Tab-separated table of C-alpha atoms in Angstrom:
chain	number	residue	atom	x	y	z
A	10	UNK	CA	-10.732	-6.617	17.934
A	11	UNK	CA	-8.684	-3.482	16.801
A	12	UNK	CA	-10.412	-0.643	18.839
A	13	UNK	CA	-11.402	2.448	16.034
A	14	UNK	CA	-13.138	5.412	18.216
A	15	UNK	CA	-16.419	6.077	17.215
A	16	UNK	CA	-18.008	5.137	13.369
A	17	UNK	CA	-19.630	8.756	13.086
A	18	UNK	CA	-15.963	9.976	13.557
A	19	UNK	CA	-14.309	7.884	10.934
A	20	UNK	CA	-17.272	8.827	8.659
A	21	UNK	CA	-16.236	12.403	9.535
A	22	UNK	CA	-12.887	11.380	8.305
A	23	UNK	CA	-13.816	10.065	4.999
A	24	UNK	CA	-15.548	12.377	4.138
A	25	UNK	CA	-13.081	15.493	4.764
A	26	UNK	CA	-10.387	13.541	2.338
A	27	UNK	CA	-13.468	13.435	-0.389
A	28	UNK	CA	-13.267	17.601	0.033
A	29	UNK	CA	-9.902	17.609	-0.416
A	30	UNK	CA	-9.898	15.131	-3.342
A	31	UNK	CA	-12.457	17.103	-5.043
A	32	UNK	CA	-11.556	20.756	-4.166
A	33	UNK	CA	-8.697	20.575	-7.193
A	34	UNK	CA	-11.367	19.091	-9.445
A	35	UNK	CA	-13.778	22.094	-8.221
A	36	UNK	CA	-16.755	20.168	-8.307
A	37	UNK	CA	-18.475	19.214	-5.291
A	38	UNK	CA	-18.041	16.018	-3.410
A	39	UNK	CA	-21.285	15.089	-2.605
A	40	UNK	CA	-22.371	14.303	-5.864
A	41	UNK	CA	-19.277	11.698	-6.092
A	42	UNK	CA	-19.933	8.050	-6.498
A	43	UNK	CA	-17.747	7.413	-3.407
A	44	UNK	CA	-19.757	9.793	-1.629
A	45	UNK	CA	-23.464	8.502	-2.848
A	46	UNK	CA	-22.093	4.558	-1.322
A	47	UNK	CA	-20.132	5.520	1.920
A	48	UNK	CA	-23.212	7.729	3.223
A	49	UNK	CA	-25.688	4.681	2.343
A	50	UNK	CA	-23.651	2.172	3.879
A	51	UNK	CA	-23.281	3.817	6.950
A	52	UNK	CA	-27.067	4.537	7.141
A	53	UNK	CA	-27.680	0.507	6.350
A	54	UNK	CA	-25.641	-0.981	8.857
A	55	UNK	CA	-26.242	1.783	11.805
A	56	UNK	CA	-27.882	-0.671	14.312
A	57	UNK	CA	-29.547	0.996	17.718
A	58	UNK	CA	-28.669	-2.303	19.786
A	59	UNK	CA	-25.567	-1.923	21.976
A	60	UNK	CA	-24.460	-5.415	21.469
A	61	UNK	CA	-21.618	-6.205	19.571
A	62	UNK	CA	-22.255	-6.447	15.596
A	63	UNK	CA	-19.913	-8.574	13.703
A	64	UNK	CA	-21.128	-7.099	10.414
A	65	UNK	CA	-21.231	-3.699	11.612
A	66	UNK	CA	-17.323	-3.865	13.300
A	67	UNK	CA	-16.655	-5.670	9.773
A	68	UNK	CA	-17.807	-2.464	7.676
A	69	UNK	CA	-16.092	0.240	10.111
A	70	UNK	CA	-13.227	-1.626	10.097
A	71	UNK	CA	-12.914	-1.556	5.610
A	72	UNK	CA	-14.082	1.980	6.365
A	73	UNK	CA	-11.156	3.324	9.015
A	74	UNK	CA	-8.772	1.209	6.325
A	75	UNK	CA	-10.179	3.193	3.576
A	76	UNK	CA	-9.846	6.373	5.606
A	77	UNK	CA	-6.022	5.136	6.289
A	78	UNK	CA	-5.568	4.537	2.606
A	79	UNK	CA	-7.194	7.835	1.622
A	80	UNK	CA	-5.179	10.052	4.210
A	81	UNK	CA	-1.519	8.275	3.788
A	82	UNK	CA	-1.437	9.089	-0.231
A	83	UNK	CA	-2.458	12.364	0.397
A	84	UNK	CA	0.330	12.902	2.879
A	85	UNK	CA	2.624	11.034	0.995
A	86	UNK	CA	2.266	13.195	-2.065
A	87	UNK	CA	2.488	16.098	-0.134
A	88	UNK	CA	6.213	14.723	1.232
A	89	UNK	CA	6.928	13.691	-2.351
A	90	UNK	CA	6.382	17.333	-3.965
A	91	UNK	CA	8.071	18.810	-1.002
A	92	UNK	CA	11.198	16.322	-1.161
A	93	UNK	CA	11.523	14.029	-4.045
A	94	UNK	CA	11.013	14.199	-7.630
A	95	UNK	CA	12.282	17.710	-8.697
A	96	UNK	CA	15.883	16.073	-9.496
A	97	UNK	CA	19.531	16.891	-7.720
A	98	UNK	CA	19.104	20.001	-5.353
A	99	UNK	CA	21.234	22.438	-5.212
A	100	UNK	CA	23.976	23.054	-2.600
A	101	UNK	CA	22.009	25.740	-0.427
A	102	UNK	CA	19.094	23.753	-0.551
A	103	UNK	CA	20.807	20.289	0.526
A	104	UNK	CA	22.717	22.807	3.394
A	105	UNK	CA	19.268	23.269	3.983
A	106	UNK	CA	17.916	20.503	4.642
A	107	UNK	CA	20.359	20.011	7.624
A	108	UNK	CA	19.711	23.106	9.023
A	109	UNK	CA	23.114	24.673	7.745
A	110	UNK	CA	23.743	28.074	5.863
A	111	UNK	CA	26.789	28.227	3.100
A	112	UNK	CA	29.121	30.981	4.302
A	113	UNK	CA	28.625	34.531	2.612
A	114	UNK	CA	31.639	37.080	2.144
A	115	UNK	CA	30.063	40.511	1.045
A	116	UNK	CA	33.773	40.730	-0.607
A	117	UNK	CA	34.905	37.609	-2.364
A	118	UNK	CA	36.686	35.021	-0.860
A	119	UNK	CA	39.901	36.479	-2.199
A	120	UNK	CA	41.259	33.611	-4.062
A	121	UNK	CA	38.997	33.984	-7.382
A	122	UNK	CA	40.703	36.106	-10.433
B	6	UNK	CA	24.550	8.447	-13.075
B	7	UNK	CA	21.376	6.934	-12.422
B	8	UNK	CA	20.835	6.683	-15.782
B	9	UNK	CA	24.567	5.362	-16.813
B	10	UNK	CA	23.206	2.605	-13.648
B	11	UNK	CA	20.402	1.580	-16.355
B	12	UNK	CA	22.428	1.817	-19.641
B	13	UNK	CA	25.274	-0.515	-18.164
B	14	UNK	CA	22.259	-2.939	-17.289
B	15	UNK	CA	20.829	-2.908	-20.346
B	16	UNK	CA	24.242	-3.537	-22.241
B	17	UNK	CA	24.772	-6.611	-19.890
B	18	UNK	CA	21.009	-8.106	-20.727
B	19	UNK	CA	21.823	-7.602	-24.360
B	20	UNK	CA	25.181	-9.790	-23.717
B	21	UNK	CA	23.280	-12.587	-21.841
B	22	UNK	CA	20.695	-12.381	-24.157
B	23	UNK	CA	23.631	-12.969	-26.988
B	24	UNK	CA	25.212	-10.779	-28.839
B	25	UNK	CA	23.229	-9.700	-31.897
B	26	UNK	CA	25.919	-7.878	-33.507
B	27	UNK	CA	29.418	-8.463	-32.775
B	28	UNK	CA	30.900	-8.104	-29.354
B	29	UNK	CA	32.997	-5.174	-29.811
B	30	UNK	CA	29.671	-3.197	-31.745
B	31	UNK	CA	27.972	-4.146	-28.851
B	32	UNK	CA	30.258	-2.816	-25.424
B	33	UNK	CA	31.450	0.250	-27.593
B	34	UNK	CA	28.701	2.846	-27.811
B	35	UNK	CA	27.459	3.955	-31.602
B	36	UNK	CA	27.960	7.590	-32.701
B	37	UNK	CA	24.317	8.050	-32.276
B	38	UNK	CA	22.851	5.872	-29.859
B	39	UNK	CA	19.558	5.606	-30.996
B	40	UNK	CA	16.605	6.730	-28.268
B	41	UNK	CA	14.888	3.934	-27.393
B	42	UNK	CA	11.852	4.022	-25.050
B	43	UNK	CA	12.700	1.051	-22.272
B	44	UNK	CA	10.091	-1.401	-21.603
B	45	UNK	CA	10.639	-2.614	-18.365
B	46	UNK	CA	10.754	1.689	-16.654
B	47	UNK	CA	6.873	2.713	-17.662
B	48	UNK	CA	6.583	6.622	-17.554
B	49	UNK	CA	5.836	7.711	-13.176
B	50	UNK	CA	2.947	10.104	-14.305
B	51	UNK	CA	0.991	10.973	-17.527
B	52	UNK	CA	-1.314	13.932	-18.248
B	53	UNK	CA	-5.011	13.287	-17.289
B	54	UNK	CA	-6.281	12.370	-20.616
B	55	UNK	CA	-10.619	12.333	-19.841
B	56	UNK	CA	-12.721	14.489	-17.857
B	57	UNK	CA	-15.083	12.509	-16.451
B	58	UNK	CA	-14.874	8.792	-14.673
B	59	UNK	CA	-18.086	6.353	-14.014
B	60	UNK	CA	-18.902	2.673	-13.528
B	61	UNK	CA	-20.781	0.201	-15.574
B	62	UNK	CA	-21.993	-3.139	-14.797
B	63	UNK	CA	-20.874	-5.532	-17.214
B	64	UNK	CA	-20.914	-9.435	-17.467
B	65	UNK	CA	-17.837	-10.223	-15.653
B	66	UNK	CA	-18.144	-7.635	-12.902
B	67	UNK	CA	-17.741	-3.872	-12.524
B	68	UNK	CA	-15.794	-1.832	-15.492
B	69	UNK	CA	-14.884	1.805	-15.046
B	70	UNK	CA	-15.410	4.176	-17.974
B	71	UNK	CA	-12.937	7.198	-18.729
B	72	UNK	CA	-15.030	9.578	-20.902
B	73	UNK	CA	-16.110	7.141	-22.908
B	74	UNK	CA	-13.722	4.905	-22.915
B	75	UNK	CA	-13.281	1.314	-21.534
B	76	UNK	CA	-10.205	0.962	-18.533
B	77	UNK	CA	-8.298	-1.585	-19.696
B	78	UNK	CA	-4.981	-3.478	-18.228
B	79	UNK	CA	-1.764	-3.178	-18.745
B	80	UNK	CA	-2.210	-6.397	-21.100
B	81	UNK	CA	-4.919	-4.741	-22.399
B	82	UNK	CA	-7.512	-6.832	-21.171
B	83	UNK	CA	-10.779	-5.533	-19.594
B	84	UNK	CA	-10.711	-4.186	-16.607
B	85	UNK	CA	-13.390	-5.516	-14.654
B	86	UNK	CA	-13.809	-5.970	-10.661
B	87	UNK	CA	-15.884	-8.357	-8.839
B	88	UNK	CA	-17.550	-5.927	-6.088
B	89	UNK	CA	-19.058	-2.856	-6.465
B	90	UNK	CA	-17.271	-1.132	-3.830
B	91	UNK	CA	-13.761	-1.956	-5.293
B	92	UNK	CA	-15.033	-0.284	-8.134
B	93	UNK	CA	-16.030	2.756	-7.053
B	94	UNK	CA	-12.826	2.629	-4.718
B	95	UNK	CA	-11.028	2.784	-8.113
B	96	UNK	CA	-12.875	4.836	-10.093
B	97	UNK	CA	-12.046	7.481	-6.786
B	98	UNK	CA	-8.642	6.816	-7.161
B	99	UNK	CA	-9.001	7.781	-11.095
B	100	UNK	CA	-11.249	10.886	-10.631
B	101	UNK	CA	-8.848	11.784	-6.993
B	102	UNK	CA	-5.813	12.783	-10.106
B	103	UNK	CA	-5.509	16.107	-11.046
B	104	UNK	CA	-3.781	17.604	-13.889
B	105	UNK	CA	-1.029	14.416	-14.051
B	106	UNK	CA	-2.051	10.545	-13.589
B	107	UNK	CA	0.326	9.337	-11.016
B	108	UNK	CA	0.653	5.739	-11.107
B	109	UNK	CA	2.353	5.120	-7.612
B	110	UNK	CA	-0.323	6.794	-5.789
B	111	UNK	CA	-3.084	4.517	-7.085
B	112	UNK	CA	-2.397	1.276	-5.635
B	113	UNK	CA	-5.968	-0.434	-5.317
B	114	UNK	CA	-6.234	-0.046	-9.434
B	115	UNK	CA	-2.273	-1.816	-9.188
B	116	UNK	CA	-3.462	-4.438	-7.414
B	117	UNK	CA	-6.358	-4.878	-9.628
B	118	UNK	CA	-4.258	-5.046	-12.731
B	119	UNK	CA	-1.929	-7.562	-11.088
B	120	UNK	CA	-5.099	-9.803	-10.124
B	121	UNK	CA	-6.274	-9.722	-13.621
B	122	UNK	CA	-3.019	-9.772	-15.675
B	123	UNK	CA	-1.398	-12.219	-12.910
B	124	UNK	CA	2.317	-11.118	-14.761
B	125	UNK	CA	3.802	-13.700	-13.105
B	126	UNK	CA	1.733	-16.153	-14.139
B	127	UNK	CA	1.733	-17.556	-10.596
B	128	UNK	CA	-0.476	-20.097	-9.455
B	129	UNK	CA	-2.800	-20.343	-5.954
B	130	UNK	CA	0.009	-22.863	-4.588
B	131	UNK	CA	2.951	-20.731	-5.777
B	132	UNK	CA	1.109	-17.835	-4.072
B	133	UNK	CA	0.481	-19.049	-0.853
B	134	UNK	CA	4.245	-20.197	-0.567
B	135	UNK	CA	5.515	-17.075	-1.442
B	136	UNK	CA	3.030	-15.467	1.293
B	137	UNK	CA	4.521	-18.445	3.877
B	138	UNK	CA	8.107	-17.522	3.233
B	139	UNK	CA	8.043	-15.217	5.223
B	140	UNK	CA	7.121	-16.734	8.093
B	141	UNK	CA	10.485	-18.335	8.294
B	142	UNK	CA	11.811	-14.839	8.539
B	143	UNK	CA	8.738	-13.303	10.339
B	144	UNK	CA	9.466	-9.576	11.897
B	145	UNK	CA	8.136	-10.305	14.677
B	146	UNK	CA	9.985	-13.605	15.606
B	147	UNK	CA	13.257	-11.752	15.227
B	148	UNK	CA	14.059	-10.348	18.785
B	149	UNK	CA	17.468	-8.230	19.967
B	150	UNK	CA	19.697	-9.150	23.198
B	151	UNK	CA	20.448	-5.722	23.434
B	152	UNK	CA	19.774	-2.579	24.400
B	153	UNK	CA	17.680	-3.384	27.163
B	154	UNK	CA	14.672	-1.507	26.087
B	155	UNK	CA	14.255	-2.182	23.051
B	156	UNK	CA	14.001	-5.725	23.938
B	157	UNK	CA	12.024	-5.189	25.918
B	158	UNK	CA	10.075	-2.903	24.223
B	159	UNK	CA	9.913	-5.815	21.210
B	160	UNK	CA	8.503	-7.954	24.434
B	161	UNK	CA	5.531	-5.965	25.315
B	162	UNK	CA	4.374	-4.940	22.060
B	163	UNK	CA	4.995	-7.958	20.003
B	164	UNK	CA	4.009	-10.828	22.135
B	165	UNK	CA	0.771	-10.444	22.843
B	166	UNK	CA	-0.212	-10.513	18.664
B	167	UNK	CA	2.013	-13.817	18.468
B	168	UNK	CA	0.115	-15.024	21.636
B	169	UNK	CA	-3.138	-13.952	19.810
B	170	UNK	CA	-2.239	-15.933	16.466
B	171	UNK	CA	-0.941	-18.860	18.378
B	172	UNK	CA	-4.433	-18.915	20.344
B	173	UNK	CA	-6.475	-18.128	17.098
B	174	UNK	CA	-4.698	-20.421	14.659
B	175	UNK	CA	-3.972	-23.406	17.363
B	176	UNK	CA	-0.662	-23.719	16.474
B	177	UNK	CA	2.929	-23.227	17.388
B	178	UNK	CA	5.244	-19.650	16.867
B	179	UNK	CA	8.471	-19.271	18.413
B	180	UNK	CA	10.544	-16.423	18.552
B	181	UNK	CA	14.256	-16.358	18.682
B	182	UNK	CA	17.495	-14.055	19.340
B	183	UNK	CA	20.114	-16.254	16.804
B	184	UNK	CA	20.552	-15.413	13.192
B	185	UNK	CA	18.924	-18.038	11.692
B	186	UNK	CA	15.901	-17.175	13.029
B	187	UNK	CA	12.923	-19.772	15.029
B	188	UNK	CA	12.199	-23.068	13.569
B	189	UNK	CA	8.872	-22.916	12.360
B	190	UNK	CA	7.032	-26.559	13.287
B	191	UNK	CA	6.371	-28.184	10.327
B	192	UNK	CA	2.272	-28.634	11.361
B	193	UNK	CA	2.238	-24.494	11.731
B	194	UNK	CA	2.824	-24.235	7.980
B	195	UNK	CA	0.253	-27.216	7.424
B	196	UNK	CA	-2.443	-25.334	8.917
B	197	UNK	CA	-2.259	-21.903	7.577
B	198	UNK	CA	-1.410	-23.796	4.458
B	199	UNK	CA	-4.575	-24.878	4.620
B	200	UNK	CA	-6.154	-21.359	5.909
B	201	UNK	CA	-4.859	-19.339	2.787
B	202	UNK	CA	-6.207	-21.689	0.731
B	203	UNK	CA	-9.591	-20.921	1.650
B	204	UNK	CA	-9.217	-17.382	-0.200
B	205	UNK	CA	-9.902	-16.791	-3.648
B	206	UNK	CA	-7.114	-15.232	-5.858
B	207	UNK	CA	-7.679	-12.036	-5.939
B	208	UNK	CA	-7.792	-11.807	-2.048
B	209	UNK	CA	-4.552	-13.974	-1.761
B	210	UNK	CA	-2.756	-11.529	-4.299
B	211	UNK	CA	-3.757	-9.213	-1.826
B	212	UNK	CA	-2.268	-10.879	1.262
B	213	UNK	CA	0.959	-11.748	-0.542
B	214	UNK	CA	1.023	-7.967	-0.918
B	215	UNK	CA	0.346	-7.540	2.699
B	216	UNK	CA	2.819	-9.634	3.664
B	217	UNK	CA	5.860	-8.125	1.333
B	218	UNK	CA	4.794	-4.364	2.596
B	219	UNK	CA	4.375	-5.561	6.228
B	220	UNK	CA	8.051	-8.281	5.847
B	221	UNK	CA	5.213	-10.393	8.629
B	222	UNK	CA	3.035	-13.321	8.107
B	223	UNK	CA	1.765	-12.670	11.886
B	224	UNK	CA	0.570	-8.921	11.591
B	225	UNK	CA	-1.059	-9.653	8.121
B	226	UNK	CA	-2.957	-12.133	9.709
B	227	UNK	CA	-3.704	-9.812	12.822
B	228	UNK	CA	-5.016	-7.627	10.304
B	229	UNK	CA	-7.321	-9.935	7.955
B	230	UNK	CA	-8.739	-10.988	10.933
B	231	UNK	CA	-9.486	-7.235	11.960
B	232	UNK	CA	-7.208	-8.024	15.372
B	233	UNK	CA	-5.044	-4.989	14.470
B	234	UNK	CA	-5.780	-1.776	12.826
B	235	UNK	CA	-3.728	-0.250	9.757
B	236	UNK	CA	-1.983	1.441	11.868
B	237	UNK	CA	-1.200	-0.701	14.914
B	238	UNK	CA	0.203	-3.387	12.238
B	239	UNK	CA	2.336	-0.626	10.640
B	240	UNK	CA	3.803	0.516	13.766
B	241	UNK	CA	4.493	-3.112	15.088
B	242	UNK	CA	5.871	-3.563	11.770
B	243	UNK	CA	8.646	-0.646	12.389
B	244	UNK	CA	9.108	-1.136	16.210
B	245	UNK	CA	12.922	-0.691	15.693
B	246	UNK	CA	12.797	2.160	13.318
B	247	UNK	CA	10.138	3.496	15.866
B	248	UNK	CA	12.480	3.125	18.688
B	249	UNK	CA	15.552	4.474	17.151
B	250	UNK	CA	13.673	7.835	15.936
B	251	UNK	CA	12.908	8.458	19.431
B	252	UNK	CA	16.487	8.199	20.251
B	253	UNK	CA	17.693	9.990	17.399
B	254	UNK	CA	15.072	12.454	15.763
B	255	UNK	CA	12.705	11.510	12.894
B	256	UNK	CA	13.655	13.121	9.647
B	257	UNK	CA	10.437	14.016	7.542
B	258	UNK	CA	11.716	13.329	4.029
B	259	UNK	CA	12.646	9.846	5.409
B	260	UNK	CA	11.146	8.677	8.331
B	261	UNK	CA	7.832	10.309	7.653
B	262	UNK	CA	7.698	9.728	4.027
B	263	UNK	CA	8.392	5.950	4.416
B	264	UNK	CA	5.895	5.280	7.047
B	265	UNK	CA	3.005	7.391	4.667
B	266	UNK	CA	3.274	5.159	1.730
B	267	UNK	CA	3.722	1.615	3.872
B	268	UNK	CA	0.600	2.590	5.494
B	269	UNK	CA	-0.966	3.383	1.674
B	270	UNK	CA	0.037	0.353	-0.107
B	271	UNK	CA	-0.306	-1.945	3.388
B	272	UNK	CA	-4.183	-0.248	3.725
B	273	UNK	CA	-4.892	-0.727	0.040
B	274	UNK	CA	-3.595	-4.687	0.199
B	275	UNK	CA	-6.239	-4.885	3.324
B	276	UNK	CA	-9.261	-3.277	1.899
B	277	UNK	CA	-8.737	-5.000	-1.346
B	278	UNK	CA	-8.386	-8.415	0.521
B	279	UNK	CA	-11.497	-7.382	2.603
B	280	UNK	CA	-13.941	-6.232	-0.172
B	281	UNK	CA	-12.602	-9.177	-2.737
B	282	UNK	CA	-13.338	-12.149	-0.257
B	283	UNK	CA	-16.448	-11.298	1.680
B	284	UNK	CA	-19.658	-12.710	0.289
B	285	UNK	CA	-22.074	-9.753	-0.197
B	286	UNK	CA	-25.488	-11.400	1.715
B	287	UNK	CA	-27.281	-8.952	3.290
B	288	UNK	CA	-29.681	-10.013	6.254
B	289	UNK	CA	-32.631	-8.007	6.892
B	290	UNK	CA	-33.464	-7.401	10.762
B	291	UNK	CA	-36.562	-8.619	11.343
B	292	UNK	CA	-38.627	-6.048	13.211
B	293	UNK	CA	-40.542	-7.162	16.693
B	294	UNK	CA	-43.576	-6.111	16.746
């Protein structure tokens, strides 16, 4: 069994990447469809026994994969606007990149006409 | 030059294809090469064309509506899911775009359209040999000789998963230093033959997907079976890319970037395998009195 911390904290989770989903949009998350079935499935399958649920471990486990699915795009589109996408880059920014500066002479390099 | 990359391959498909004009019209370029859209590169993003996106229950399953229009497929079939959570996974990933639709960010509605288009036109035998395949070549059957901690790194952290599928599956999994990598016992591809089989096809599209993002018949199974969490399997799935970025630095438009969208498309594979093969019977508890 793949351990996943506490349900209330992966619920937590979920629900933080539906705010940032829906804070471009500007309308609010809790009146989302994803929002409406994650709360109620959490409420149905919150059992008081301590004993081990099979059904229960089954749902937090679709829900931590969820959260992982959720929270990898959104940091993956972050990298990909950051890095990729915007074509060749130019040759300060690829010095950049590699922590290097390009050489500056406040009075030409002397060699152009 | 990317681009040039594409042109030359198209020129060569039109010569195996056979030349429709003559050879010579065909490798020297016309004066006005006309701008053809290509088939086979489909635009990256496209402008969010409706406002609003909901679910309906249909015959067949689950459709989403944009504005008031049907989703459809690629092949312009319907686009209807069996459970209701997969749809409103979907519909999420629809309503999640902002002012641009990017298509390589929504990988649960990808996986959908593959289930229902099946491109391929692959069949539930063809499918679970592609998924084996890779157990000839599993990741973590391949083991260094050297350096001495990453073997033995490779020892500690991939061992007890095969001992756990051995254990689980009663059969045999060797690992192995050479080239050609273990011999996989004939029986061992009998019985997990037999053990995909017992999926539908939509979940076994799933795990085939699994298993390509993952290059591991083992973890995928560790991960169906809930044994390993997104995460763990992605990390035991780059052990040696882990290793060598704490030797040598992790780069963020590299490193970072690759191990973000693995763990996207290898979560979405997982949840869709999940929500498309479990039978939704709900028990009541029956309350003591």
């Amino acid at each position: 069994m793949a351990a996943l911390g506490s349900p209330a904290r992966t619920l937590r989770g979920l629900l933080r990447e539906l705010r940032y989903m829906n804070a471009a949009t500007g309308r609010p998350y809790r009146e989302t469809a994803a929002y409406r079935y994650l709360v109620n499935s959490f409420r149905a399958h919150r059992v008081t026994s301590e004993k081990l649920c099979r059904a229960q471990h089954e749902l937090h486990f679709q829900a931590a994969t969820y959260l992982c699915l959720l929270r990898s795009i959104r940091e993956h589109v972050a990298l990909h606007q950051e890095f990729h996408g915007k074509g060749e880059r130019s040759v300060e920014e690829s010095a950049g990149l590699v922590g290097l500066k390009l050489p500056h002479q406040p009075g030409g390099k002397g060699w152009e006409p | 030059m990317w681009r040039t990359c594409l042109r030359l391959r198209d020129e060569g498909r039109r010569l195996l294809n056979g030349p429709r004009r003559g050879l010579i019209a065909s490798v020297r370029p016309a004066p006005n090469p006309p701008t053809q859209a290509r088939a086979y590169a489909p635009p990256t993003e496209r402008k969010r064309f409706y406002q609003n996106v909901g679910i309906t229950q249909g015959e067949g399953g689950f459709e989403i509506n944009l504005d008031h229009r049907k989703l459809k497929t690629p092949q312009a079939k319907l686009f209807t899911v069996p459970s209701e959570a997969l749809a409103i996974a979907v519909a999420t990933e629809w309503d999640s775009q902002q002012d641009t639709i990017k298509f390589y960010t929504m990988h649960l509605t990808t996986l959908c359209n593959t289930s229902l288009d099946n491109p391929t036109q692959r069949n539930k035998d063809q499918l679970i040999r592609a998924a084996l395949k890779f157990l000839d070549t599993d990741t973590v059957c391949y083991r260094v000789e050297e350096p001495q901690t990453l073997v033995e790194l490779q020892k500690n952290e991939w061992d007890p998963i095969i001992e756990w599928a051995k254990e689980r599956y009663g059969v045999e999994i060797g690992s192995s230093t050479s080239i050609t990598g273990p011999s996989v016992p004939a029986r061992t591809r009998e019985v997990l033959t037999s053990h995909l089989a017992s999926y539908n096809m939509w979940a076994l599209q799933g795990i085939e997907f699994v298993v390509t993002q993952l290059k591991s018949m083992v973890l995928t199974l560790g991960l169906i079976d809930l044994r390993l969490s997104v995460e763990q399997a992605v990390l035991l799935s780059r052990l040696e890319e882990e290793y060598q970025i704490q030797k040598w630095g992790n780069i963020e438009w590299a490193h970072d970037y690759e191990l973000q969208e693995l763990r996207a498309r290898t979560a979405a594979g997982a949840l869709f395998v999940h929500l498309c093969s479990e039978s939704s019977t709900v028990r009541h508890r029956l309350l003591q009195e």
